[in-house]
Coordinates of C-alpha atoms in Angstrom, one line a residue:
Chain A
M147 CA 0.0 0.0 0.0
L148 CA 2.8 2.3 0.9
Q149 CA 4.5 1.9 -2.4
L150 CA 1.5 2.9 -4.4
P151 CA 2.6 6.5 -5.0
E152 CA 6.0 5.3 -6.3
I153 CA 4.3 2.7 -8.6
Y154 CA 2.1 5.3 -10.0
A155 CA 4.9 7.8 -10.5
E156 CA 6.7 5.2 -12.5
N157 CA 3.9 3.7 -14.6
I158 CA 1.0 6.1 -14.8
H159 CA 2.2 7.7 -18.1
R160 CA 1.8 4.3 -19.7
W161 CA -1.3 3.0 -17.9
L162 CA -3.5 6.0 -17.9
P163 CA -3.6 6.7 -21.7
E164 CA -4.3 3.0 -22.3
L165 CA -7.0 2.7 -19.7
L166 CA -8.6 5.9 -20.9
Y167 CA -8.6 4.5 -24.4
Y168 CA -10.4 1.4 -23.2
S169 CA -12.8 3.5 -21.0
L170 CA -14.0 5.1 -24.3
T171 CA -15.3 1.7 -25.3
T172 CA -17.0 1.4 -21.9
L173 CA -18.7 4.8 -22.5
K174 CA -19.7 3.7 -26.0
I175 CA -21.3 0.5 -24.8
G176 CA -23.0 2.4 -22.0
F177 CA -24.4 5.0 -24.3
F178 CA -25.6 2.8 -27.1
S179 CA -27.1 0.2 -24.8
F180 CA -28.8 3.0 -22.8
V181 CA -30.4 4.3 -26.0
L182 CA -31.5 0.8 -26.9
A183 CA -32.9 0.1 -23.4
V184 CA -34.9 3.3 -23.5
L185 CA -36.4 2.4 -26.9
F186 CA -37.2 -1.1 -25.8
G187 CA -38.4 0.3 -22.5
V188 CA -40.9 2.7 -24.1
F189 CA -42.1 0.1 -26.5
F190 CA -42.7 -2.6 -23.9
A191 CA -44.2 -0.2 -21.4
L192 CA -46.7 0.9 -24.1
C193 CA -47.4 -2.8 -24.8
R194 CA -47.7 -3.6 -21.1
T195 CA -50.3 -0.8 -20.5
S196 CA -52.1 -1.5 -23.8
R197 CA -55.7 -2.7 -23.8
N198 CA -54.7 -5.4 -26.2
R199 CA -54.3 -8.7 -24.3
F200 CA -51.9 -10.2 -26.8
L201 CA -49.5 -7.2 -26.6
R202 CA -49.8 -7.1 -22.8
G203 CA -49.0 -10.8 -22.6
F204 CA -46.0 -10.4 -25.0
A205 CA -44.7 -7.5 -22.9
I206 CA -45.1 -9.4 -19.6
G207 CA -43.3 -12.4 -21.0
Y208 CA -40.4 -10.4 -22.2
I209 CA -40.1 -8.4 -19.0
E210 CA -40.3 -11.4 -16.7
I211 CA -37.8 -13.4 -18.7
A212 CA -35.3 -10.6 -19.2
R213 CA -35.5 -9.4 -15.6
G214 CA -35.2 -13.0 -14.3
L215 CA -31.9 -13.7 -15.9
P216 CA -28.5 -12.5 -14.8
I217 CA -26.9 -10.0 -17.2
V218 CA -24.0 -12.4 -17.9
V219 CA -26.4 -15.1 -19.0
V220 CA -28.1 -12.7 -21.3
L221 CA -24.8 -11.6 -22.8
Y222 CA -23.6 -15.1 -23.3
I223 CA -26.9 -16.1 -25.0
V224 CA -26.9 -13.0 -27.3
Y225 CA -23.2 -13.5 -28.2
F226 CA -23.1 -17.3 -28.7
V227 CA -26.5 -18.5 -29.5
P228 CA -27.5 -16.8 -32.8
P229 CA -24.4 -17.9 -34.7
Q230 CA -25.0 -21.5 -33.6
L231 CA -28.7 -21.3 -34.4
F232 CA -28.2 -19.9 -37.9
P233 CA -24.8 -21.2 -39.0
G234 CA -25.6 -20.4 -42.6
I235 CA -25.5 -16.7 -42.1
N236 CA -22.3 -14.7 -42.2
W237 CA -21.7 -13.5 -38.6
Q238 CA -18.6 -11.5 -39.3
W239 CA -20.4 -8.2 -38.5
F240 CA -21.7 -9.5 -35.2
S241 CA -18.8 -8.4 -33.0
D242 CA -18.5 -8.8 -29.2
F243 CA -19.2 -5.0 -29.1
T244 CA -22.5 -5.4 -30.9
A245 CA -23.5 -8.4 -28.7
A246 CA -22.7 -6.3 -25.6
V247 CA -24.9 -3.4 -26.7
L248 CA -27.7 -5.7 -27.7
G249 CA -27.5 -7.8 -24.6
L250 CA -27.4 -4.9 -22.2
G251 CA -30.1 -3.1 -24.2
L252 CA -32.4 -6.1 -24.1
H253 CA -31.9 -6.6 -20.4
G254 CA -32.2 -2.9 -19.6
G255 CA -35.4 -2.6 -21.8
A256 CA -37.2 -4.9 -19.3
I257 CA -36.1 -2.9 -16.3
L258 CA -37.0 0.5 -17.9
A259 CA -40.3 -0.9 -19.2
E260 CA -41.3 -1.4 -15.6
V261 CA -40.0 2.0 -14.6
F262 CA -41.9 3.7 -17.5
R263 CA -45.0 1.6 -16.8
S264 CA -45.1 2.8 -13.2
G265 CA -44.7 6.4 -14.5
I266 CA -47.6 6.0 -16.8
E267 CA -49.8 4.4 -14.2
A268 CA -48.8 7.0 -11.6
L269 CA -50.8 9.6 -13.5
H270 CA -54.3 9.9 -12.3
K271 CA -56.8 8.4 -14.7
G272 CA -58.5 11.8 -14.8
Q273 CA -55.6 13.0 -17.1
R274 CA -56.5 10.4 -19.7
E275 CA -60.2 11.0 -19.3
A276 CA -59.8 14.8 -19.7
A277 CA -57.7 14.2 -22.8
I278 CA -60.2 11.9 -24.5
S279 CA -63.2 13.9 -23.4
L280 CA -61.7 16.7 -25.5
G281 CA -61.8 14.5 -28.5
M282 CA -58.2 13.1 -28.5
T283 CA -57.7 9.5 -29.6
P284 CA -56.0 7.3 -27.0
A285 CA -52.8 7.7 -29.1
K286 CA -52.9 11.5 -29.0
A287 CA -53.7 11.4 -25.3
M288 CA -50.7 9.3 -24.8
T289 CA -48.4 11.5 -26.9
Y290 CA -49.5 15.0 -25.7
I291 CA -50.7 14.4 -22.2
I292 CA -49.5 11.2 -20.6
L293 CA -46.0 10.7 -21.9
P294 CA -44.8 14.3 -21.3
Q295 CA -45.9 14.0 -17.7
A296 CA -44.7 10.4 -17.2
A297 CA -41.3 11.5 -18.6
R298 CA -40.8 13.9 -15.7
I299 CA -41.7 11.2 -13.2
V300 CA -39.4 8.6 -14.6
L301 CA -36.4 10.9 -15.2
P302 CA -34.7 10.3 -11.8
P303 CA -35.1 6.5 -11.8
T304 CA -34.0 6.3 -15.4
G305 CA -30.9 8.3 -14.4
N306 CA -30.2 5.8 -11.6
Y307 CA -30.5 3.0 -14.1
A308 CA -28.0 4.7 -16.3
I309 CA -25.5 4.8 -13.5
G310 CA -26.0 1.1 -12.8
L311 CA -25.7 0.3 -16.5
L312 CA -22.4 2.1 -16.8
K313 CA -21.0 -0.1 -14.1
D314 CA -22.6 -3.2 -15.6
T315 CA -20.7 -2.7 -18.8
S316 CA -17.7 -4.2 -16.9
L317 CA -19.5 -7.6 -17.3
C318 CA -18.9 -7.3 -21.1
T319 CA -15.3 -8.3 -20.4
L320 CA -16.6 -11.9 -20.1
I321 CA -17.5 -12.0 -23.8
G322 CA -14.2 -10.5 -24.7
V323 CA -15.1 -6.8 -25.3
N324 CA -12.0 -4.7 -24.9
E325 CA -13.5 -2.3 -22.4
I326 CA -11.7 -0.9 -19.4
M327 CA -11.9 -4.0 -17.2
N328 CA -10.4 -6.2 -20.0
G329 CA -7.6 -3.7 -20.6
A330 CA -6.9 -3.5 -16.9
K331 CA -6.7 -7.3 -16.6
S332 CA -4.1 -7.5 -19.3
I333 CA -2.0 -4.6 -17.9
A334 CA -2.3 -6.1 -14.4
S335 CA -1.0 -9.5 -15.6
S336 CA 1.7 -8.2 -17.8
D337 CA 3.0 -5.7 -15.3
Y338 CA 2.4 -7.8 -12.1
Q339 CA 0.7 -4.8 -10.5
P340 CA -3.0 -5.8 -10.0
M341 CA -3.6 -3.6 -6.9
A342 CA -2.3 -0.4 -8.4
V343 CA -4.0 -1.0 -11.8
F344 CA -7.4 -1.9 -10.3
V345 CA -7.4 1.0 -7.9
L346 CA -6.8 3.2 -10.9
V347 CA -9.7 1.5 -12.7
A348 CA -11.9 2.2 -9.7
V349 CA -10.9 5.9 -9.8
I350 CA -11.8 6.1 -13.5
Y351 CA -15.2 4.3 -13.0
F352 CA -15.9 6.8 -10.2
A353 CA -14.9 9.7 -12.4
M354 CA -17.4 8.5 -15.0
S355 CA -20.3 7.7 -12.7
Y356 CA -20.1 10.6 -10.2
P357 CA -21.2 13.3 -12.7
L358 CA -24.2 11.1 -13.6
S359 CA -25.0 10.9 -9.9
L360 CA -24.9 14.7 -9.6
A361 CA -27.1 15.0 -12.7
V362 CA -29.7 12.7 -11.2
R363 CA -29.6 14.5 -7.9
Y364 CA -30.1 17.8 -9.7
M365 CA -33.0 16.5 -11.7
E366 CA -34.7 15.2 -8.5
R367 CA -34.4 18.5 -6.8
R368 CA -35.7 20.5 -9.8
L369 CA -38.6 18.1 -10.4
R370 CA -39.6 18.3 -6.8
V371 CA -40.0 22.1 -7.0
S372 CA -41.9 22.3 -10.3
G373 CA -44.1 19.2 -9.6
Chain B
M166 CA -71.0 29.1 -29.4
S167 CA -73.8 28.7 -31.9
T168 CA -76.9 27.1 -30.4
V169 CA -79.3 28.1 -33.1
G170 CA -79.9 25.0 -35.2
S171 CA -81.2 24.8 -38.7
E172 CA -85.0 24.5 -39.1
A173 CA -84.7 20.8 -39.8
N174 CA -82.8 20.3 -36.5
G175 CA -85.0 22.6 -34.6
R176 CA -87.5 19.9 -33.7
Q177 CA -85.1 17.1 -33.0
P178 CA -83.8 17.0 -29.4
L179 CA -80.1 17.7 -29.2
L180 CA -79.5 14.8 -26.8
K181 CA -81.7 11.7 -26.7
I182 CA -81.1 8.8 -24.4
E183 CA -83.0 5.6 -24.8
N184 CA -83.4 3.0 -22.1
L185 CA -79.8 3.4 -20.8
H186 CA -78.4 0.6 -18.6
K187 CA -75.1 0.4 -17.0
R188 CA -73.8 -2.3 -14.7
F189 CA -70.4 -2.7 -13.0
G190 CA -70.3 -6.4 -12.4
E191 CA -73.2 -7.3 -10.1
L192 CA -74.0 -3.7 -9.4
E193 CA -76.7 -2.2 -11.6
V194 CA -76.0 1.6 -11.6
L195 CA -78.4 2.7 -14.3
R196 CA -81.7 0.8 -14.8
G197 CA -83.2 2.2 -17.9
V198 CA -82.9 5.9 -18.3
D199 CA -84.8 7.8 -21.0
L200 CA -84.1 11.5 -21.4
E201 CA -84.4 14.1 -24.1
V202 CA -82.7 17.5 -24.0
R203 CA -83.6 20.3 -26.4
R204 CA -81.1 22.6 -27.9
G205 CA -80.3 25.5 -25.5
E206 CA -82.0 23.7 -22.6
K207 CA -80.4 23.6 -19.2
V208 CA -81.1 20.4 -17.3
S209 CA -79.9 19.8 -13.7
I210 CA -79.7 16.4 -12.3
I211 CA -79.9 15.9 -8.5
G212 CA -80.1 12.9 -6.3
P213 CA -78.3 11.1 -3.5
S214 CA -74.8 9.7 -4.1
G215 CA -74.9 6.4 -5.8
S216 CA -78.1 7.3 -7.6
G217 CA -76.3 7.0 -11.0
K218 CA -76.3 10.6 -12.0
T219 CA -72.5 10.8 -12.5
T220 CA -72.5 7.5 -14.4
L221 CA -75.3 8.8 -16.6
L222 CA -73.2 11.9 -17.5
R223 CA -70.1 9.8 -18.1
C224 CA -72.1 7.5 -20.4
I225 CA -73.2 10.4 -22.6
N226 CA -69.6 10.9 -23.9
Y227 CA -68.7 7.3 -23.5
L228 CA -66.2 7.7 -20.6
E229 CA -68.3 4.7 -19.5
K230 CA -69.5 2.2 -22.0
P231 CA -73.2 1.7 -21.5
S232 CA -74.3 -1.9 -20.9
G233 CA -77.5 -1.3 -22.8
G234 CA -79.5 1.4 -24.5
H235 CA -78.6 4.1 -27.0
I236 CA -77.5 7.7 -27.0
Y237 CA -78.0 10.2 -29.8
I238 CA -76.7 13.7 -30.3
D239 CA -78.3 15.7 -33.0
G240 CA -79.7 12.4 -34.3
T241 CA -76.2 10.7 -34.5
L242 CA -75.7 7.6 -32.5
I243 CA -72.9 8.0 -29.9
G244 CA -70.2 5.4 -29.4
E245 CA -71.7 2.9 -31.9
K246 CA -73.2 2.6 -35.3
K247 CA -75.8 0.5 -37.0
S248 CA -74.7 -2.3 -39.2
G249 CA -77.8 -3.9 -40.6
E250 CA -79.8 -4.9 -37.6
N251 CA -76.9 -4.8 -35.2
Y252 CA -75.1 -2.0 -33.3
V253 CA -71.3 -2.1 -33.4
H254 CA -68.9 -0.1 -31.3
L255 CA -67.1 2.7 -33.0
S256 CA -63.3 2.8 -33.5
D257 CA -61.2 5.0 -31.2
R258 CA -60.9 7.5 -34.0
E259 CA -64.6 7.7 -34.7
L260 CA -65.4 7.9 -31.1
A261 CA -62.9 10.7 -30.6
R262 CA -64.6 12.7 -33.4
E263 CA -68.0 12.4 -31.6
R264 CA -66.5 13.4 -28.3
Q265 CA -65.3 16.7 -29.8
E266 CA -68.9 17.9 -29.7
I267 CA -69.5 17.1 -26.1
G268 CA -67.7 19.1 -23.4
F269 CA -67.1 17.5 -20.0
V270 CA -66.3 19.5 -16.9
F271 CA -64.9 17.2 -14.2
Q272 CA -65.4 17.5 -10.4
R273 CA -61.6 17.4 -9.9
F274 CA -60.8 19.8 -12.9
N275 CA -58.2 17.4 -14.4
L276 CA -56.2 20.2 -15.8
F277 CA -52.9 19.2 -17.5
P278 CA -50.3 20.1 -14.9
H279 CA -47.4 20.3 -17.5
L280 CA -49.2 23.0 -19.5
T281 CA -50.0 26.6 -18.7
A282 CA -53.6 27.8 -18.5
L283 CA -53.3 28.9 -22.2
G284 CA -51.6 25.5 -23.0
N285 CA -54.5 23.7 -21.4
V286 CA -57.0 25.6 -23.4
T287 CA -55.2 25.4 -26.8
I288 CA -53.9 21.8 -26.9
A289 CA -57.1 20.2 -28.1
P290 CA -58.0 22.9 -30.7
Q291 CA -54.4 22.4 -32.0
R292 CA -54.1 18.7 -31.8
V293 CA -57.7 17.6 -32.4
L294 CA -59.2 20.3 -34.6
G295 CA -55.8 21.0 -36.3
L296 CA -56.0 24.8 -35.8
S297 CA -52.7 26.7 -36.2
R298 CA -51.0 27.9 -33.0
E299 CA -52.0 31.5 -33.7
V300 CA -55.7 30.8 -34.2
A301 CA -55.8 28.4 -31.3
E302 CA -54.1 30.9 -29.0
K303 CA -56.4 33.7 -30.1
R304 CA -59.4 31.6 -29.3
G305 CA -57.8 30.4 -26.1
R306 CA -57.2 33.9 -24.8
E307 CA -60.8 34.8 -25.6
M308 CA -62.1 31.9 -23.7
L309 CA -59.8 32.6 -20.7
Q310 CA -61.0 36.2 -20.8
K311 CA -64.6 34.9 -20.8
V312 CA -64.0 33.0 -17.6
G313 CA -62.3 36.1 -16.1
L314 CA -58.7 34.7 -16.2
S315 CA -56.9 36.9 -18.8
H316 CA -54.4 37.8 -16.2
K317 CA -53.5 34.1 -15.5
V318 CA -52.8 33.0 -19.1
D319 CA -49.2 31.9 -18.5
E320 CA -49.7 30.4 -15.0
Y321 CA -49.4 26.7 -14.4
P322 CA -52.3 24.9 -12.7
E323 CA -50.5 24.4 -9.4
R324 CA -50.3 28.2 -9.1
L325 CA -54.0 28.6 -9.4
S326 CA -56.8 28.3 -6.8
G327 CA -59.4 25.5 -7.2
G328 CA -61.9 28.0 -8.5
Q329 CA -59.5 29.3 -11.0
Q330 CA -58.5 25.8 -12.1
Q331 CA -62.1 24.9 -12.7
R332 CA -62.7 28.1 -14.7
V333 CA -59.7 27.1 -16.9
A334 CA -61.2 23.7 -17.3
I335 CA -64.5 25.3 -18.5
A336 CA -62.5 27.5 -20.9
R337 CA -60.7 24.4 -22.2
V338 CA -64.1 22.9 -23.0
L339 CA -65.4 26.1 -24.5
A340 CA -62.4 26.3 -26.9
M341 CA -63.7 23.2 -28.6
Q342 CA -67.0 24.9 -29.2
P343 CA -69.1 21.8 -28.2
K344 CA -72.8 21.4 -28.9
L345 CA -73.4 20.1 -25.5
M346 CA -71.7 20.7 -22.1
L347 CA -71.8 18.3 -19.3
F348 CA -70.9 19.4 -15.7
D349 CA -70.1 16.7 -13.2
E350 CA -70.4 18.2 -9.8
A351 CA -68.2 21.0 -10.9
T352 CA -68.2 22.8 -7.6
S353 CA -68.1 19.8 -5.2
A354 CA -64.3 19.8 -4.8
L355 CA -64.1 23.5 -4.1
D356 CA -63.8 25.5 -0.9
P357 CA -67.1 27.2 -0.1
E358 CA -65.7 30.7 -0.9
L359 CA -64.6 29.6 -4.3
I360 CA -67.9 28.1 -5.5
G361 CA -69.5 31.4 -6.4
E362 CA -66.9 32.3 -9.1
V363 CA -67.5 29.0 -10.9
L364 CA -71.3 29.2 -10.7
R365 CA -71.1 32.7 -12.1
V366 CA -69.3 31.4 -15.2
M367 CA -71.8 28.6 -15.6
R368 CA -74.7 31.0 -15.2
Q369 CA -73.2 33.2 -17.9
L370 CA -72.9 30.2 -20.3
A371 CA -76.5 29.4 -19.5
D372 CA -77.6 32.9 -20.3
E373 CA -75.8 32.7 -23.6
G374 CA -77.9 29.8 -24.6
S375 CA -75.5 26.8 -24.2
T376 CA -77.1 23.4 -23.9
M377 CA -76.0 22.1 -20.5
V378 CA -76.6 19.0 -18.4
I379 CA -75.5 19.7 -14.9
V380 CA -75.1 17.2 -12.1
T381 CA -75.1 19.3 -8.9
H382 CA -75.8 19.5 -5.2
E383 CA -76.3 23.3 -5.5
I384 CA -80.1 23.3 -5.2
Q385 CA -80.3 27.1 -5.2
F386 CA -78.2 27.3 -8.4
A387 CA -80.2 24.5 -10.0
S388 CA -83.4 26.3 -9.3
E389 CA -82.2 29.6 -10.8
V390 CA -80.4 28.3 -13.9
S391 CA -82.3 25.2 -15.0
D392 CA -85.2 24.9 -17.4
R393 CA -85.8 21.5 -15.9
V394 CA -84.7 19.5 -12.9
I395 CA -84.4 15.8 -12.8
F396 CA -84.3 13.8 -9.6
M397 CA -82.6 10.4 -9.8
D398 CA -82.5 7.6 -7.3
Q399 CA -81.3 4.0 -7.6
G400 CA -80.4 4.3 -11.3
R401 CA -83.8 5.7 -12.4
I402 CA -85.3 9.0 -13.1
V403 CA -87.9 9.4 -10.3
E404 CA -89.3 12.8 -11.1
Q405 CA -88.6 15.6 -13.5
G406 CA -90.1 19.0 -14.3
P407 CA -89.6 22.8 -13.9
P408 CA -87.4 23.6 -10.9
K409 CA -90.2 25.3 -9.1
E410 CA -92.2 22.1 -9.1
V411 CA -89.5 19.5 -8.5
L412 CA -87.5 21.5 -6.0
F413 CA -90.3 23.2 -4.1
K414 CA -93.4 21.1 -4.6
P415 CA -92.1 17.6 -5.3
R416 CA -94.7 14.9 -6.0
E417 CA -92.6 11.9 -5.1
P418 CA -92.0 11.1 -1.5
R419 CA -88.4 10.1 -2.3
T420 CA -87.7 13.6 -3.8
R421 CA -89.2 15.2 -0.7
E422 CA -87.0 13.0 1.5
F423 CA -83.8 13.9 -0.4
L424 CA -84.5 17.6 -0.4
K425 CA -85.3 17.7 3.3
H426 CA -82.0 15.9 3.9
I427 CA -80.1 18.3 1.7
Q428 CA -81.6 21.4 3.4
A429 CA -80.9 20.0 6.8
R430 CA -77.2 20.2 6.2

């Protein structure tokens, strides 16, 4: 522990640029899978709250299955199963990065679908009734009245999910994505300095997630004031 | 709001309800209601809670789907259409078109909290009628002025008193220029000192000739504004007639009992 400053003084000029380069991949996975999770989340939340029984059942099935599986299992399935299922197709384009984004997006979609659903259902049914009594179709009521209000309600929990997601990208190392954890492992084993390297990784993760935390806290404070 | 119909429409009732039934599971809330309302007529519905008066109102614009019976506005079936001998439910889009003609004022206002007073009043004219922003805002300002709120145009609902919120809700309905306005206990959620301002606006609409069906507990108001008062109990119309008769010389013992009860409060 005491030698840490000396180890860093000696090595940080090599480690830091490399780790920051890998952390870009972490951020990319986090960003794209978040976008995907929001899209899936909105879609399945709408299905889940639909009057159509088939859509509701479909959404419930997806949500329960995706939520009930560990992320690692989802990642493995997404990465390894399709190429084995359809060996005739050219899978060159299907990189570990793509699989990571898709896997995290699918898993996150289920979590966000439930977050969004609770936001939609938190609104008093009077809001929907007022909208349709003015002649809006259910779709217009959803677009102009329900979703804009639900968005405010779900902003903080969605932010919290984003923080969790950023950290969960570290699991993508298990399907071989060269994100920060994978980079750190190879540096740690080649330089025989696991403690110093992983402490540095912790600092980098924190530097990425803390601004998100502050943003979420800021949103929570603002939304509380304006209702 | 135009209330003068063409000659052909003059004889037809604006609202016609035929043998309306509504049940929620085992509970039969409406047990065969027939009602006709003429153009420009003001009808108040009174009755004990659970008598079905709010459900009746909600059925008129299909916020509740009736279990039986039919509703016509201007001769047009509401919520369903005839296909040969059968009645089939309308699609969401067709139903939405019919609802444009029927204004509904809720007990709890149900203003849209994410929109300003003007935003509340202009959203449906823009998104439903397809008016431009300028035209919708011009109309919206006129309607807010009409309910005495020109100085609150840019306020959000949470910054308005209950009475002001309800007046915005009335302006929101007026901006759609409905043929018929339904008021569901519009003053019941208000503090006593705020009731007057809302009743004043409703009285003004009545004087201008709007067709109104008003569910209310304000007996005094009903007696002054209505052309006809209806007393409902247990899902049926028990008695109806001019306010002077129904409210002051009721024929039915149940009406007498109810009025005595209300006045004792």
